[in-house]
Short mmCIF file of C-alpha atoms and ligand atoms in Angstrom, two decimals:
data_model
loop_
_atom_site.label_atom_id
_atom_site.label_comp_id
_atom_site.label_asym_id
_atom_site.label_seq_id
_atom_site.Cartn_x
_atom_site.Cartn_y
_atom_site.Cartn_z
CA MET A 28 89.19 22.32 23.58
CA ARG A 29 88.02 20.96 20.23
CA ILE A 30 90.68 20.17 17.68
CA LEU A 31 90.92 19.10 14.10
CA VAL A 32 93.81 16.69 13.15
CA THR A 33 94.71 15.79 9.54
CA ALA A 34 96.56 12.51 9.20
CA GLY A 35 97.77 9.89 6.61
CA PRO A 36 98.50 10.19 2.93
CA THR A 37 96.14 11.38 0.28
CA ARG A 38 95.80 9.54 -3.17
CA GLU A 39 95.39 11.08 -6.64
CA TYR A 40 94.06 8.79 -9.24
CA LEU A 41 95.43 8.44 -12.84
CA ASP A 42 92.57 6.24 -13.79
CA ASP A 43 90.07 4.25 -11.81
CA VAL A 44 92.64 1.70 -10.59
CA ARG A 45 96.07 3.46 -10.36
CA TYR A 46 97.04 6.22 -8.01
CA LEU A 47 99.95 8.42 -6.79
CA SER A 48 100.61 8.59 -3.05
CA ASN A 49 103.27 8.33 -0.51
CA ALA A 50 104.38 6.16 2.34
CA SER A 51 102.89 8.01 5.30
CA SER A 52 101.54 5.57 7.95
CA GLY A 53 99.51 8.11 9.76
CA LYS A 54 101.18 7.15 13.05
CA MET A 55 102.10 10.65 14.12
CA GLY A 56 98.68 12.02 13.58
CA TYR A 57 96.91 9.25 15.29
CA ALA A 58 99.35 9.45 18.28
CA ILE A 59 98.32 13.07 18.52
CA VAL A 60 94.61 12.20 18.50
CA GLU A 61 95.27 9.71 21.45
CA ALA A 62 97.12 12.23 23.33
CA ALA A 63 94.50 14.86 22.93
CA LEU A 64 91.65 12.53 23.91
CA THR A 65 93.58 11.42 26.99
CA LEU A 66 93.71 15.09 28.06
CA GLY A 67 89.87 15.17 27.63
CA TRP A 68 89.79 17.27 24.35
CA GLU A 69 87.40 16.74 21.65
CA VAL A 70 88.98 15.57 18.43
CA VAL A 71 87.88 15.64 14.75
CA LEU A 72 90.11 13.33 12.82
CA ILE A 73 90.18 13.53 9.08
CA SER A 74 92.30 10.77 7.77
CA GLY A 75 93.60 9.47 4.43
CA PRO A 76 93.88 5.70 3.81
CA VAL A 77 95.97 4.08 6.66
CA ASP A 78 96.32 0.68 8.37
CA LEU A 79 95.46 1.97 11.98
CA PRO A 80 92.45 1.51 14.16
CA VAL A 81 90.33 4.52 14.53
CA PRO A 82 90.90 5.98 18.14
CA ASP A 83 88.08 5.41 20.45
CA GLY A 84 86.20 8.62 21.12
CA CYS A 85 87.18 10.85 18.26
CA GLU A 86 84.93 12.09 15.38
CA PHE A 87 86.33 10.15 12.42
CA HIS A 88 86.09 11.32 8.79
CA SER A 89 87.63 9.20 6.13
CA VAL A 90 88.88 10.72 3.02
CA VAL A 91 90.93 9.53 -0.04
CA THR A 92 91.85 12.42 -2.27
CA THR A 93 93.33 15.85 -1.45
CA SER A 94 90.20 17.57 -2.61
CA GLU A 95 88.01 15.40 -0.27
CA MET A 96 90.49 16.24 2.62
CA ARG A 97 90.27 19.93 1.75
CA GLU A 98 86.46 19.88 1.66
CA ALA A 99 86.16 18.10 5.05
CA SER A 100 88.82 20.25 6.55
CA VAL A 101 87.34 23.52 5.60
CA ARG A 102 83.83 22.45 6.62
CA LEU A 103 84.81 21.08 10.08
CA PHE A 104 87.50 23.65 11.06
CA SER A 105 84.84 26.13 11.65
CA GLU A 106 83.68 24.23 14.80
CA CYS A 107 87.15 23.76 16.23
CA ASP A 108 89.55 25.87 18.34
CA GLY A 109 92.73 24.75 16.40
CA VAL A 110 94.06 22.42 13.85
CA ILE A 111 97.13 20.03 13.86
CA ALA A 112 97.93 19.21 10.20
CA THR A 113 100.06 16.05 10.14
CA ALA A 114 98.71 14.83 6.82
CA ALA A 115 101.26 13.85 4.02
CA VAL A 116 99.17 15.43 1.32
CA CYS A 117 99.85 14.22 -2.28
CA ASP A 118 101.00 17.60 -3.83
CA TYR A 119 100.42 16.68 -7.43
CA LYS A 120 97.66 15.16 -9.36
CA PRO A 121 97.23 14.11 -12.99
CA LYS A 122 95.60 17.00 -14.92
CA ALA A 123 92.75 14.54 -15.90
CA ARG A 124 91.57 11.37 -14.38
CA ILE A 125 91.04 8.93 -17.13
CA PRO A 126 87.75 6.83 -16.65
CA GLY A 127 88.29 3.05 -16.69
CA LYS A 128 91.91 1.75 -16.93
CA ILE A 129 94.62 3.03 -19.26
CA SER A 130 95.68 0.19 -21.52
CA LYS A 131 99.34 -0.43 -22.30
CA THR A 132 100.43 0.55 -25.83
CA GLY A 133 104.19 -0.35 -25.65
CA GLU A 134 104.92 3.34 -25.72
CA PRO A 135 106.13 5.67 -22.86
CA VAL A 136 103.31 7.39 -21.15
CA ILE A 137 103.76 11.18 -20.44
CA LEU A 138 101.47 12.47 -17.62
CA GLU A 139 100.78 16.14 -17.14
CA MET A 140 100.58 16.88 -13.41
CA ILE A 141 99.12 19.98 -11.57
CA GLU A 142 99.38 20.90 -7.96
CA THR A 143 96.64 19.83 -5.54
CA ASP A 144 94.88 22.27 -3.15
CA ASP A 145 96.99 23.35 -0.09
CA VAL A 146 94.71 22.40 2.77
CA LEU A 147 96.78 23.93 5.50
CA ALA A 148 97.33 27.18 3.72
CA GLU A 149 93.55 27.63 3.20
CA LEU A 150 93.00 26.84 6.97
CA GLY A 151 95.76 29.39 7.80
CA ALA A 152 94.34 32.02 5.67
CA THR A 153 90.88 31.83 7.21
CA LYS A 154 91.91 30.99 10.85
CA GLU A 155 90.83 34.17 12.48
CA HIS A 156 90.95 33.48 16.38
CA ARG A 157 91.84 29.79 15.84
CA TRP A 158 95.41 28.40 16.22
CA VAL A 159 97.24 26.46 13.42
CA VAL A 160 99.95 23.99 13.90
CA GLY A 161 101.68 22.65 10.75
CA PHE A 162 104.22 19.86 10.13
CA ALA A 163 107.13 20.37 7.90
CA LEU A 164 108.98 17.45 6.40
CA GLU A 165 112.33 18.84 5.10
CA ALA A 166 115.38 17.20 3.49
CA GLN A 167 117.52 20.35 2.76
CA ASN A 168 117.93 23.58 4.68
CA PRO A 169 115.34 22.28 7.32
CA ARG A 170 114.95 25.28 9.68
CA GLU A 171 114.84 27.91 6.89
CA ASN A 172 112.37 25.98 4.71
CA ALA A 173 110.12 25.00 7.82
CA LEU A 174 110.02 28.88 8.67
CA GLN A 175 109.12 29.94 5.08
CA LYS A 176 106.40 27.24 5.16
CA LEU A 177 104.98 28.41 8.62
CA ARG A 178 104.76 31.99 7.20
CA ARG A 179 103.34 31.01 3.72
CA LYS A 180 100.54 28.93 5.41
CA ASN A 181 99.97 31.44 8.35
CA CYS A 182 100.86 28.88 11.06
CA ASN A 183 101.21 29.79 14.73
CA TRP A 184 103.75 27.03 15.05
CA ILE A 185 105.36 24.44 12.81
CA VAL A 186 106.74 21.09 13.86
CA LEU A 187 109.87 20.39 11.90
CA ASN A 188 110.78 16.69 11.14
CA ASP A 189 112.92 14.90 8.57
CA PRO A 190 111.94 12.29 6.02
CA SER A 191 113.23 9.50 8.27
CA ALA A 192 109.91 10.06 10.28
CA ILE A 193 107.88 8.52 7.50
CA GLY A 194 106.73 5.11 8.50
CA SER A 195 108.96 5.12 11.59
CA GLU A 196 107.87 4.40 15.24
CA SER A 197 109.81 7.37 16.46
CA ASN A 198 110.31 10.92 15.60
CA SER A 199 112.75 13.85 16.45
CA VAL A 200 111.19 17.19 16.13
CA GLU A 201 111.65 20.85 16.75
CA LEU A 202 108.73 23.24 17.38
CA ILE A 203 109.29 26.57 15.58
CA ASN A 204 107.50 29.91 16.02
CA PRO A 205 106.88 32.73 13.60
CA ASN A 206 110.05 34.45 14.65
CA GLY A 207 112.05 31.37 13.57
CA GLU A 208 112.86 30.55 17.31
CA ILE A 209 113.03 26.95 18.30
CA GLU A 210 110.62 26.75 21.29
CA GLU A 211 110.93 23.11 21.96
CA VAL A 212 112.89 19.99 21.02
CA TRP A 213 111.31 16.65 21.44
CA SER A 214 112.36 13.13 20.50
CA GLY A 215 111.19 9.58 21.34
CA SER A 216 108.28 7.32 20.15
CA LYS A 217 105.62 9.12 18.18
CA SER A 218 103.33 8.60 21.18
CA GLU A 219 105.87 10.39 23.47
CA VAL A 220 106.32 13.27 21.00
CA ALA A 221 102.48 13.66 20.50
CA THR A 222 102.09 13.75 24.33
CA ASN A 223 104.71 16.50 24.56
CA LEU A 224 103.04 18.49 21.76
CA ILE A 225 99.53 18.25 23.26
CA ASP A 226 100.71 19.18 26.84
CA TRP A 227 102.57 22.15 25.53
CA LEU A 228 99.55 23.32 23.59
CA SER A 229 97.36 22.86 26.52
CA LYS A 230 99.46 25.18 28.64
CA ARG A 231 99.63 27.74 25.80
CA GLU A 232 96.06 27.58 24.70
CA SER A 233 93.76 26.96 27.62
N1 LIG B 308 99.87 20.38 3.60
C1 LIG B 308 98.52 20.53 3.29
N2 LIG B 308 98.21 20.53 1.86
C2 LIG B 308 99.08 20.30 0.95
C3 LIG B 308 100.49 20.13 1.24
C4 LIG B 308 100.81 20.17 2.60
O1 LIG B 308 97.65 20.73 4.10
N3 LIG B 308 98.69 20.23 -0.38
C5 LIG B 308 100.32 20.55 4.99
C6 LIG B 308 100.90 19.29 5.61
O2 LIG B 308 99.89 18.48 6.35
C7 LIG B 308 101.92 19.85 6.62
C8 LIG B 308 102.33 21.15 5.96
O3 LIG B 308 101.27 21.46 5.03
O4 LIG B 308 101.31 20.31 7.78
C9 LIG B 308 103.67 21.10 5.22
O5 LIG B 308 103.60 19.87 4.33
P1 LIG B 308 104.95 19.48 3.66
O6 LIG B 308 104.72 18.28 2.83
O7 LIG B 308 106.15 19.56 4.49
O8 LIG B 308 105.18 20.75 2.63
P2 LIG B 308 104.59 21.25 1.21
O9 LIG B 308 103.61 22.35 1.48
O10 LIG B 308 103.90 19.98 0.55
O11 LIG B 308 105.72 21.68 0.43
P3 LIG B 308 107.04 20.94 -0.19
O12 LIG B 308 106.45 19.59 -0.65
O13 LIG B 308 107.46 21.71 -1.31
O14 LIG B 308 108.06 20.70 0.82
#
């Protein structure tokens, strides 16, 4: 089995020194990489900027922006059997990146923002025989929103977690299928949840 994992946040630059991002630590994605390597799987890790060591034995690709993550994901997914998308992708970017550094004027600044590429939706739309697992971070109507996301992005399964997972050592998740059924519920350290997910996938997919 050879899998692609996306992890960590992406950054979108306003100018050459300022960016928008989020507080994702990358821990869930990196724990999944470790669990898959332990099982003897080949892992391609595409990661945004995080403060974690690169797991020994994975093929590592460092990216910063969403468009870099998209480009690497589309290119490398073709050689994989499946993808687990844990990345907390920055959903908006400034319409234009200003070269240099924007100087203060004493006046408010109004930024025009546009949506970034949806990496997982593109992988889902082109998946063919490959399987796709998404993550859904939901604050309201969690199950309903997660299921809509699964369908919109053509996932085989989606892992629902809530915003308290961001930056935390532990996680509490539900694994949802395209019929909206909850197939599994796991909670514990991110490493335990990762092992549960990889063991479950190995029984389904090998
Ligand atoms: N995702 C992605 N590219 C994006 C946004 C999200 O690949 N531009 C992936 C994430 O890695 C995750 C899934 O899509 O696997 C859902 O991410 P989430 O942040 O929960 O949802 P969004 O699609 O960003 O929607 P919203 O912010 O409206 O909840």
